[in-house]
XYZ file of C-alpha atoms in Angstrom:
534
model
C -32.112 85.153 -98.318
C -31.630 84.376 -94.594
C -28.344 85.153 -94.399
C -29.045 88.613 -96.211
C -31.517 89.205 -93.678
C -29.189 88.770 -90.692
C -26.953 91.176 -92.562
C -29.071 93.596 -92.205
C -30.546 93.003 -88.969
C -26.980 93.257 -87.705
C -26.880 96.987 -89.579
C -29.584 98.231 -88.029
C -28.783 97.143 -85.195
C -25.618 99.120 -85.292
C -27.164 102.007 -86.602
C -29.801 102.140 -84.099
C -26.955 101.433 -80.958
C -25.099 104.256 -82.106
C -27.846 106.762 -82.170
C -27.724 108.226 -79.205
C -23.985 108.839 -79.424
C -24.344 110.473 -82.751
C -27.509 112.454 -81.627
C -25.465 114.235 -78.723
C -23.648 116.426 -81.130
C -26.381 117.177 -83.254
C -28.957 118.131 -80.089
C -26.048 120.194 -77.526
C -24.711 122.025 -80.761
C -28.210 123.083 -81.608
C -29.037 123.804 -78.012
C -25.558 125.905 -77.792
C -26.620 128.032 -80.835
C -29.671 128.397 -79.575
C -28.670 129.728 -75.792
C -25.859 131.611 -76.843
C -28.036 133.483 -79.452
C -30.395 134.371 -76.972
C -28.218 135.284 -74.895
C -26.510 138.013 -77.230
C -29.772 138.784 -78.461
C -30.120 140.327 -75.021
C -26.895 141.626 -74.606
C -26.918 143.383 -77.850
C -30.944 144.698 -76.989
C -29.301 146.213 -73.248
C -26.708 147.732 -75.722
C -29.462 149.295 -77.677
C -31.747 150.218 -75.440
C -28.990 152.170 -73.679
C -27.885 153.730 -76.978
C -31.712 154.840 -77.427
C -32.196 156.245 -74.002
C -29.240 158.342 -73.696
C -29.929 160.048 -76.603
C -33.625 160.713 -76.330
C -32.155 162.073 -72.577
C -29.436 164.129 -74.333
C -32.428 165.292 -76.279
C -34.921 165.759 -73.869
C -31.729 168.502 -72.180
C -31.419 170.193 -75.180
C -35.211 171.127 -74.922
C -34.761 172.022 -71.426
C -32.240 173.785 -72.089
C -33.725 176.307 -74.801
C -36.793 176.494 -72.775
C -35.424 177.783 -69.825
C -33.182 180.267 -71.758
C -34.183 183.302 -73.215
C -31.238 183.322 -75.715
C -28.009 181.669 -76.739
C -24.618 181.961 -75.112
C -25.709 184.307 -72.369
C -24.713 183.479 -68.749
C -28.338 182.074 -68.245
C -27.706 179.571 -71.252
C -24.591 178.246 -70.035
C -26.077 178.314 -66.760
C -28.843 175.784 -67.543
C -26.136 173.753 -69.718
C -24.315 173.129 -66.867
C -27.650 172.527 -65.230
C -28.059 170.067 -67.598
C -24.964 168.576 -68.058
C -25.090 167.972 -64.074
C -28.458 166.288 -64.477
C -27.407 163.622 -67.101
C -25.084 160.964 -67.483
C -23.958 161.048 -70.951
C -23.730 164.482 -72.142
C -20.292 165.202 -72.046
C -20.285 169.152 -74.061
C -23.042 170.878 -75.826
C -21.967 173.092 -78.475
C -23.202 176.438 -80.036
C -22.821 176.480 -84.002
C -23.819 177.708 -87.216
C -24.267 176.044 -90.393
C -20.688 176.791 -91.981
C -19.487 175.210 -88.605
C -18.216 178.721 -87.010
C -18.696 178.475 -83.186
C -20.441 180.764 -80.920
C -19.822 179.087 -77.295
C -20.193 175.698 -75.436
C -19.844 174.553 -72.281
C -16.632 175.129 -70.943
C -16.438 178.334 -72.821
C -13.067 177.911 -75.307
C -13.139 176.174 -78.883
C -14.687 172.841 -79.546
C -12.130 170.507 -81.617
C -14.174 167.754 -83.069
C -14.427 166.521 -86.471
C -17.185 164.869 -87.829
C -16.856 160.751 -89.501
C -20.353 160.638 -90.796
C -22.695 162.867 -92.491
C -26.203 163.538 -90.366
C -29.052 161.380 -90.568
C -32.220 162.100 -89.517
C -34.511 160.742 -87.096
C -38.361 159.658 -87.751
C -40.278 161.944 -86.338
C -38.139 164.152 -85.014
C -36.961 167.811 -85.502
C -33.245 166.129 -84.235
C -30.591 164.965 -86.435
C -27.762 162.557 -85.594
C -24.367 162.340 -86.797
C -21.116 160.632 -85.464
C -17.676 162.682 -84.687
C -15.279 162.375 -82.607
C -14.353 164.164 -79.381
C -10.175 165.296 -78.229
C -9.504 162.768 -75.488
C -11.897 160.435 -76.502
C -10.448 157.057 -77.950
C -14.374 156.054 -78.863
C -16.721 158.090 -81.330
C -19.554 159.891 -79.849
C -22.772 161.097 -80.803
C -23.627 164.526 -81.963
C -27.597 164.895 -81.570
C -28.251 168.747 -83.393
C -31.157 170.383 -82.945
C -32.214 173.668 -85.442
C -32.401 176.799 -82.693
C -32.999 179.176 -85.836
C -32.263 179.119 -89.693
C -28.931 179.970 -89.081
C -27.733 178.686 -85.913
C -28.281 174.863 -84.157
C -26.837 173.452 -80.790
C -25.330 169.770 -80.641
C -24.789 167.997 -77.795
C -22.131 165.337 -77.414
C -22.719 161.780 -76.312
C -20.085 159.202 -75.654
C -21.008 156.303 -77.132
C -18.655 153.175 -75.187
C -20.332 153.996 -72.159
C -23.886 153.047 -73.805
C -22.470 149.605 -74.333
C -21.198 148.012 -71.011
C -21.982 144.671 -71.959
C -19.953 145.138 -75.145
C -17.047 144.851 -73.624
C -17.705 141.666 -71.935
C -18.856 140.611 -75.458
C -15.444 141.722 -76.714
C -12.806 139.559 -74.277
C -14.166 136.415 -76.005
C -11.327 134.863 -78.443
C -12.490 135.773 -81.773
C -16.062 137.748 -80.146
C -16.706 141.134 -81.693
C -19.898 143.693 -81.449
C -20.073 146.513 -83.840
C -22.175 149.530 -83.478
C -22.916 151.129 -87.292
C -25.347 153.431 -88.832
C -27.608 152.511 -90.976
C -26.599 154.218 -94.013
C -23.343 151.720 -93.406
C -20.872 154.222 -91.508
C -19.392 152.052 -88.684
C -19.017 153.751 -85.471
C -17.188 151.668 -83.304
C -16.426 148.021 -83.135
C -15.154 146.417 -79.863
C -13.363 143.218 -79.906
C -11.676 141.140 -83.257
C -14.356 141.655 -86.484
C -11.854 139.873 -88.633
C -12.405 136.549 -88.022
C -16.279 137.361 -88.328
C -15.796 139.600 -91.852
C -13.375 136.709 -92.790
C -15.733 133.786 -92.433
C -16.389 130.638 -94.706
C -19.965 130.138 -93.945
C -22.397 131.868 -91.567
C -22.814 128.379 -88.997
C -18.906 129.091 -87.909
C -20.471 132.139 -85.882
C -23.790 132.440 -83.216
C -24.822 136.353 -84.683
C -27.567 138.392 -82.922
C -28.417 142.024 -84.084
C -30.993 144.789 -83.164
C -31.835 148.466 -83.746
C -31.838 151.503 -81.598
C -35.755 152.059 -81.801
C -36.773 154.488 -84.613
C -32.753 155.731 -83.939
C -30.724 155.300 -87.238
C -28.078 153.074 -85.146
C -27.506 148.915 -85.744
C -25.767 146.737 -83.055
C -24.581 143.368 -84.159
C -22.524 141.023 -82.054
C -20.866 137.667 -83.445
C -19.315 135.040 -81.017
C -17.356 131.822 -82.494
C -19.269 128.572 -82.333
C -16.408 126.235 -81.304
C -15.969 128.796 -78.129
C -19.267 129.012 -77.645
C -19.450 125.215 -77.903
C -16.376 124.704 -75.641
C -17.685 126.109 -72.762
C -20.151 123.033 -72.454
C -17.445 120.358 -72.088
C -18.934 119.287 -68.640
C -22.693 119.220 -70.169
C -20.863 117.248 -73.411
C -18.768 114.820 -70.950
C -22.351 114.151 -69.208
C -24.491 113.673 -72.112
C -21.947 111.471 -74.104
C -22.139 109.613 -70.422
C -25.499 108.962 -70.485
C -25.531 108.086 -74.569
C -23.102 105.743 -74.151
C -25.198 103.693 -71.914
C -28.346 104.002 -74.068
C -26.399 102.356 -76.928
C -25.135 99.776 -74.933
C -28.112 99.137 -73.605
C -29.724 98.821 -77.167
C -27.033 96.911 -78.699
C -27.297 94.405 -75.597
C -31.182 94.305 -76.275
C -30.218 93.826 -80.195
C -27.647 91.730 -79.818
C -29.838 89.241 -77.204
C -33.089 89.372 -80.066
C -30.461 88.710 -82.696
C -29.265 85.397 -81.005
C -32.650 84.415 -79.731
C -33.789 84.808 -83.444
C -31.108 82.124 -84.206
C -30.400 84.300 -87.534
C -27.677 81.597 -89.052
C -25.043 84.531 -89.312
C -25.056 84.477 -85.370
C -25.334 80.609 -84.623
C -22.347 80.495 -83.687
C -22.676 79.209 -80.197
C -24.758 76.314 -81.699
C -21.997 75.489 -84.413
C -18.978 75.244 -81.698
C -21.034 72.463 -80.069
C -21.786 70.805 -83.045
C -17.880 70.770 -84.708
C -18.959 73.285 -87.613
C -15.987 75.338 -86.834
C -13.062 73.467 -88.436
C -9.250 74.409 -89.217
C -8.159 75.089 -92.545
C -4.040 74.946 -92.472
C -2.053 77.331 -94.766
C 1.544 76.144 -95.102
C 4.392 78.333 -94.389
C 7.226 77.902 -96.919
C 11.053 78.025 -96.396
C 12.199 80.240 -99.328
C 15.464 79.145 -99.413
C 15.198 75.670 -98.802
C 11.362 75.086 -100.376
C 10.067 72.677 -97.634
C 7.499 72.831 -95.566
C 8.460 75.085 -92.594
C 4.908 74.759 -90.547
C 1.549 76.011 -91.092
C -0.695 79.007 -89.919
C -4.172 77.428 -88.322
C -7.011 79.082 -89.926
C -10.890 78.994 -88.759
C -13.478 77.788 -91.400
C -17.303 77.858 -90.557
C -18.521 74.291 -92.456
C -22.378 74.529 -92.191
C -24.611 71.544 -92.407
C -25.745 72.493 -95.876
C -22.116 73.244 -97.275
C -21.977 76.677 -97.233
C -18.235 77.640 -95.998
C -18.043 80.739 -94.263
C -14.647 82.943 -93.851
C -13.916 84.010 -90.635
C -14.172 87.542 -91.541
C -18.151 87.242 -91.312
C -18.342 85.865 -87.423
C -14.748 86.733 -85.908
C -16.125 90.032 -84.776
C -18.857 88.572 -82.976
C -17.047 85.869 -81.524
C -14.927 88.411 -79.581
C -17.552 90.680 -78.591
C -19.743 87.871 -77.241
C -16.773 85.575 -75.940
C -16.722 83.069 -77.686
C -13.737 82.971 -79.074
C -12.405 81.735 -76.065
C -14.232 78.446 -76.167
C -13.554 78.922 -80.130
C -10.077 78.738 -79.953
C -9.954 75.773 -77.652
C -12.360 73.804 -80.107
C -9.968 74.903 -82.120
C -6.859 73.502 -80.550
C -8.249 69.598 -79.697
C -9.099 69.436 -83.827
C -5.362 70.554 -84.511
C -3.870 68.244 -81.563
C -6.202 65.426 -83.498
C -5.072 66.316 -87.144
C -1.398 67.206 -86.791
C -0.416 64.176 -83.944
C 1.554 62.078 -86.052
C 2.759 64.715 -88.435
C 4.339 66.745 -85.962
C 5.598 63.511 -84.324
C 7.134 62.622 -88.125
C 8.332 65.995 -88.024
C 9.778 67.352 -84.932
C 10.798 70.890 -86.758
C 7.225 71.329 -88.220
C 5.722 74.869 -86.528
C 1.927 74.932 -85.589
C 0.547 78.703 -85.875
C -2.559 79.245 -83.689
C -4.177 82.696 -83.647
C -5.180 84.437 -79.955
C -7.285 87.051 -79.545
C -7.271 89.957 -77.185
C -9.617 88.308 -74.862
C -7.142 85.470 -74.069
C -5.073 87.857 -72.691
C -7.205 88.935 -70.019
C -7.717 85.468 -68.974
C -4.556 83.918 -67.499
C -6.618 80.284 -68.188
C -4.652 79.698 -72.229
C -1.675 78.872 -70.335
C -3.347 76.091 -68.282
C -5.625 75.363 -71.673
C -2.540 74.716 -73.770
C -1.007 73.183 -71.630
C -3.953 70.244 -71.034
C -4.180 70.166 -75.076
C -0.844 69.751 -76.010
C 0.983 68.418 -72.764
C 0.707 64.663 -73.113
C 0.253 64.644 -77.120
C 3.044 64.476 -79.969
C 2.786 67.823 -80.696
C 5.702 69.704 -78.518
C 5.222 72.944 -76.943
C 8.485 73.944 -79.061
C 6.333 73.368 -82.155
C 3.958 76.058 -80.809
C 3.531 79.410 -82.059
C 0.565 81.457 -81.020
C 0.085 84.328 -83.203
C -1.176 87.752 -81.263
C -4.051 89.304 -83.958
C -4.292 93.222 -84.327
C -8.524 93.605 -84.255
C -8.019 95.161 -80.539
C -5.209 96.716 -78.845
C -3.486 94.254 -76.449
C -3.549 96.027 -73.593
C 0.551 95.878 -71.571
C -1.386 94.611 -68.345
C -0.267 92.285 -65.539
C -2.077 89.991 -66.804
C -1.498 89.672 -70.540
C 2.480 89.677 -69.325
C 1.928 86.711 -67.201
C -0.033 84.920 -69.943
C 3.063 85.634 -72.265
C 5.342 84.617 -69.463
C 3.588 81.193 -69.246
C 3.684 80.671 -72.525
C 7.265 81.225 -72.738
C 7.759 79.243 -70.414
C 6.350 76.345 -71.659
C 8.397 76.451 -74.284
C 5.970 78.090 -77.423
C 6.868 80.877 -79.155
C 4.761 84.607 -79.728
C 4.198 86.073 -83.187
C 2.886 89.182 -83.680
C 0.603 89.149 -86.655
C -0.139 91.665 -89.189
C 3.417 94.118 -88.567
C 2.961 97.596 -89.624
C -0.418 97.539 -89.809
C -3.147 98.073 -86.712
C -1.943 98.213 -82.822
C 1.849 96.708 -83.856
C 4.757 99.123 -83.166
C 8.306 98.744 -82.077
C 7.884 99.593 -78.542
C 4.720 97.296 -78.488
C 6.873 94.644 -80.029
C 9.327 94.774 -77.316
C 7.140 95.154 -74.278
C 5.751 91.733 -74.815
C 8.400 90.043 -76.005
C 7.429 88.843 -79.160
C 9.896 85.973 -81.357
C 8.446 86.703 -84.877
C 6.719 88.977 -86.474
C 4.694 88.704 -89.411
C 4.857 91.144 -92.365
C 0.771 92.194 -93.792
C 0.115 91.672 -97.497
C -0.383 95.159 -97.647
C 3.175 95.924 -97.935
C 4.143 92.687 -100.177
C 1.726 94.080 -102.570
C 4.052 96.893 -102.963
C 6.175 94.458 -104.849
C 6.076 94.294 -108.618
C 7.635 92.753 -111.665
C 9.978 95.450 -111.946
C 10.996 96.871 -108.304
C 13.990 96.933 -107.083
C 13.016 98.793 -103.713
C 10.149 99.759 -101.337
C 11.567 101.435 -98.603
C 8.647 100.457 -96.001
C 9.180 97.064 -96.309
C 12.679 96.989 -96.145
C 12.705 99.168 -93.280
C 10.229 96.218 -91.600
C 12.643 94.026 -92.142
C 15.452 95.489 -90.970
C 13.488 96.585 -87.576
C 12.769 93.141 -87.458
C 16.703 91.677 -87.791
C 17.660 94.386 -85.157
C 15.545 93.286 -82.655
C 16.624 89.863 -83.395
C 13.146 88.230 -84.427
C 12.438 86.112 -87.315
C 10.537 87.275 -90.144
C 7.515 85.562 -91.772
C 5.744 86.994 -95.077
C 2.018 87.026 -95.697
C 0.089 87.198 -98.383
C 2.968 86.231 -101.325
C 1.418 85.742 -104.353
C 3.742 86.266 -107.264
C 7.069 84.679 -108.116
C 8.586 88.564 -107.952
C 7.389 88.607 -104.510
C 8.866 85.752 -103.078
C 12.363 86.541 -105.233
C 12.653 89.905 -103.759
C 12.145 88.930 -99.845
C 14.594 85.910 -100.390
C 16.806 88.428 -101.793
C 16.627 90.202 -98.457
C 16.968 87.457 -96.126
C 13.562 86.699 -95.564
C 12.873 83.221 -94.952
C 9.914 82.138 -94.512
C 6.782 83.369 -96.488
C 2.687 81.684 -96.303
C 0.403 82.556 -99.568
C -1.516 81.929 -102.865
C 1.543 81.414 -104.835
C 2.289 78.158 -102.376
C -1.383 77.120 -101.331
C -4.327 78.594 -99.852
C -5.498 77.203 -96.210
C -6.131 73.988 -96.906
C -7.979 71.152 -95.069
C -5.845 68.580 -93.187
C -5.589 65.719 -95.849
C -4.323 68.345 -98.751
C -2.048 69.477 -96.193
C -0.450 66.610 -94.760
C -0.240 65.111 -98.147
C 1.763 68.460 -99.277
C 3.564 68.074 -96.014
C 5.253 64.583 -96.746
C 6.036 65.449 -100.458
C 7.637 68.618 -99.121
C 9.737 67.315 -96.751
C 10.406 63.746 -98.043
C 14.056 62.627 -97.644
C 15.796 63.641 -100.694
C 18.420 61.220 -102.442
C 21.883 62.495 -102.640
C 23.910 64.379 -100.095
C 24.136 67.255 -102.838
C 21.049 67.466 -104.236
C 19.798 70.723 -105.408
C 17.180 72.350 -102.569
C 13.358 72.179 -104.579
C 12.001 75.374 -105.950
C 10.740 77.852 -103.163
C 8.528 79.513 -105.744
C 6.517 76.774 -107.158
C 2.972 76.362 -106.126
C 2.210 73.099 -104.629
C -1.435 73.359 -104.417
């Protein structure tokens, strides 16, 4: 029940460290959608507004216009159209018609050529009508506001409509941005900037969309602007806030982490058990495939609490690294094997000793000196040495780590690189540091059945490996097929179920001297690779 409880303690805690992180998506993308929205909102309402009061100003001149003149198309009326014209900034012609379309005189006095792309709508409350057509020399639409002089005749002016929509254009230079002017009866008038993206879209979250209408004008703006451009012009607010998350979860997984160890929850004793000898090594032997004897052993970690329990490392590894302590871990580690495996490795001078470093050790240029107190003055050469480098964290190709490697070179052990093809492990990573044998994951041996004859990623492992000159060790063999097929390719050495799981130091040493007894006969036959001896 305890140890459940420190399970979830530990989630929590997790959950609750990495809040603020996850929150600063969440809160800047709502805060983005909700600027930028505003902000169109009053880019598209400037749009509209401007729209509105140009026309009731083109229709305010038509007023003027037959107020001050007696009659149509006299030298008076075109008089007080260019009066007119003069006066406002958006009428660009005014036009003299009937209802067949036949014209009687404009402006500039010669033919109007304009054709109409919507039929008229008409205005609330007004005797006006609007329509939109479209002007010679004009690349936009325009307005055509009509007013009924008599039963038979009616005078239009003309009003451009891209000039009622300067911040449309700014709208429209955004990547994918697009605002669209319309009537409301659906008739689009003219659309500035790329709609297809925005008529194209999956869902309506992909786009920040603001519309408005032109007062009690039959006329709809809408503007659309992509949410990941939108978004991506907050980097520096994202870089800053992510900043300042980032230290509230450390800060609560610090405050977490400190209750969680003061609480002495069992799954986090782990300081406690290194003082008190709970951490113990389990030895898994390594098996020569072509020979079947005893080739050396990997040194696993086994958590043996007081009341029995046995805990993988799986459940505490983790922790061990991100509070330290698997630097004082590992040395525990290393007196218990120099105490177990003394007169073995004495016995056997080609026996190989597999201890695991972490990524931590490599920042501290104190292993070399630490192995080298351990296992200086004891039976147990440095040439019987292998210190395996795990993939949980990138090994970073530092100064330091390469002097660490150095010194262990020099001393005469020997670097494996564990878990191949999996994690941080590459071929360049391989050899930066320099390793001498690389280890082959379980993941890819699994890829070996009954009945296969190939599996191109292992194979190409192990040739990799035999060009760069290293030796080859296979994890996780379990099945007589396995261990068949790598022999068949040269692979020497394998560790797993089908020999013997890790095993305490008795078991092993016993399975040690049977192993590698001295055989009777100078042409005896070599023991079975395959068999499982424990």
């Amino acid at each position: 029940m305890k140890s459940r409880y420190s399970h979830l303690v530990m989630l929590l805690a997790a959950i609750l460290a990495f809040v603020p992180v996850l929150a600063v998506d969440y809160l800047l993308d709502n805060y983005v959608r909700a600027r930028q929205q505003a902000q169109l909102q009053l880019e598209i309402e400037s749009i509209t507004d401007g729209v509105q009061a140009a026309t009731k100003g083109a229709m305010a001149s038509l007023a003027k216009i037959l107020a001050d003149s007696p009659s149509l198309c006299t030298p008076t009326f075109v008089g007080n159209v260019h009066k007119q014209m003069q006066a406002s900034l958006y009428v660009r012609q005014v036009l003299v018609e009937n209802n067949d379309g036949v014209q009687y005189c404009d402006a500039f006095g010669g033919p109007v050529s304009y054709s109409m792309l919507s039929e008229s709508l008409s205005i609330p409350g007004r005797s006006e009508t609007i329509a939109i057509a479209r002007l010679p020399g004009l690349e936009v639409p325009v307005l055509k506001i009509t007013l009924n002089y008599s039963t038979s005749r009616k005078i239009s002016a003309f009003v451009p409509i891209l000039p009622l929509a300067p911040n449309a254009l700014a709208i429209g230079k955004t990547p994918g941005a697009m605002t669209r002017l319309s009537l409301t009866n659906g008739t689009q008038v003219a659309t500035i900037g790329d709609a297809s993206p925005y008529d194209k879209r999956g869902n309506d979250s992909e786009f920040i969309v603001a519309q408005a209408f032109a007062g009690e004008l039959p006329i709809k703006v809408e503007s659309a602007e992509p949410f990941a451009v939108a978004r991506a012009g907050y980097t520096d607010l994202d870089v800053a806030f992510t900043i300042i998350a980032c230290i509230m979860s450390a800060g609560l997984l610090l405050l977490m982490l400190q209750y969680v160890r003061r609480s002495q929850l069992p799954a986090f004793d782990l300081e406690r058990a290194i003082a008190a000898g709970e951490l113990r090594p389990y030895y898994q032997p390594v098996i020569n495939l072509s020979t079947g004897r005893l080739a050396g052993c990997e040194v696993l970690i086994r958590w043996e609490k007081r009341d029995g329990e046995v805990v993988s490392p799986g459940s505490f590894i983790d922790y061990a690294e991100a509070t330290g302590l698997a630097i004082p871990m590992t040395l525990n580690l290393m007196q218990q094997v120099r105490a177990d495996l003394s007169q073995l490795c004495a016995d056997m001078p080609d026996l190989k000793v597999s201890i695991n470093l972490f990524e931590g050790h490599f920042r501290d240029g104190m292993i070399v000196e630490d192995v080298q107190a351990i296992f200086g003055d004891s039976p147990i050469g440095f040439r019987q040495l292998v210190f395996e480098i795990t993939e949980r964290r990138p090994l970073a190709n530092s100064t330091v780590a390469n002097a660490v490697i150095a010194g262990l070179h020099a001393l005469g052990c020997r670097l494996a690189m564990d878990d191949v093809g999996t994690g941080h492990s590459n071929l360049a990573y391989m050899q930066t540091l320099g390793v001498d044998i690389i280890k082959i994951d379980r993941v890819f041996i699994d890829m070996i059945k009954p009945d296969t004859t190939q599996v191109p990623v292992l194979d190409g492992l192990i040739a990799m490996a035999k060009d760069l000159g290293t030796e080859i060790v296979a994890e996780g063999v379990e099945t007589e097929a396995q261990a068949l097929y790598l022999r068949a390719r040269g692979v020497v050495m394998a560790q797993g179920y089908l020999f013997a799981p890790a095993i305490k130091v008795g078991p092993f040493v016993d399975i040690a001297r049977v192993l590698n007894a001295p055989r009777k006969g100078a042409v005896s036959q070599p023991a079975d690779p395959v068999a499982k001896v424990a």
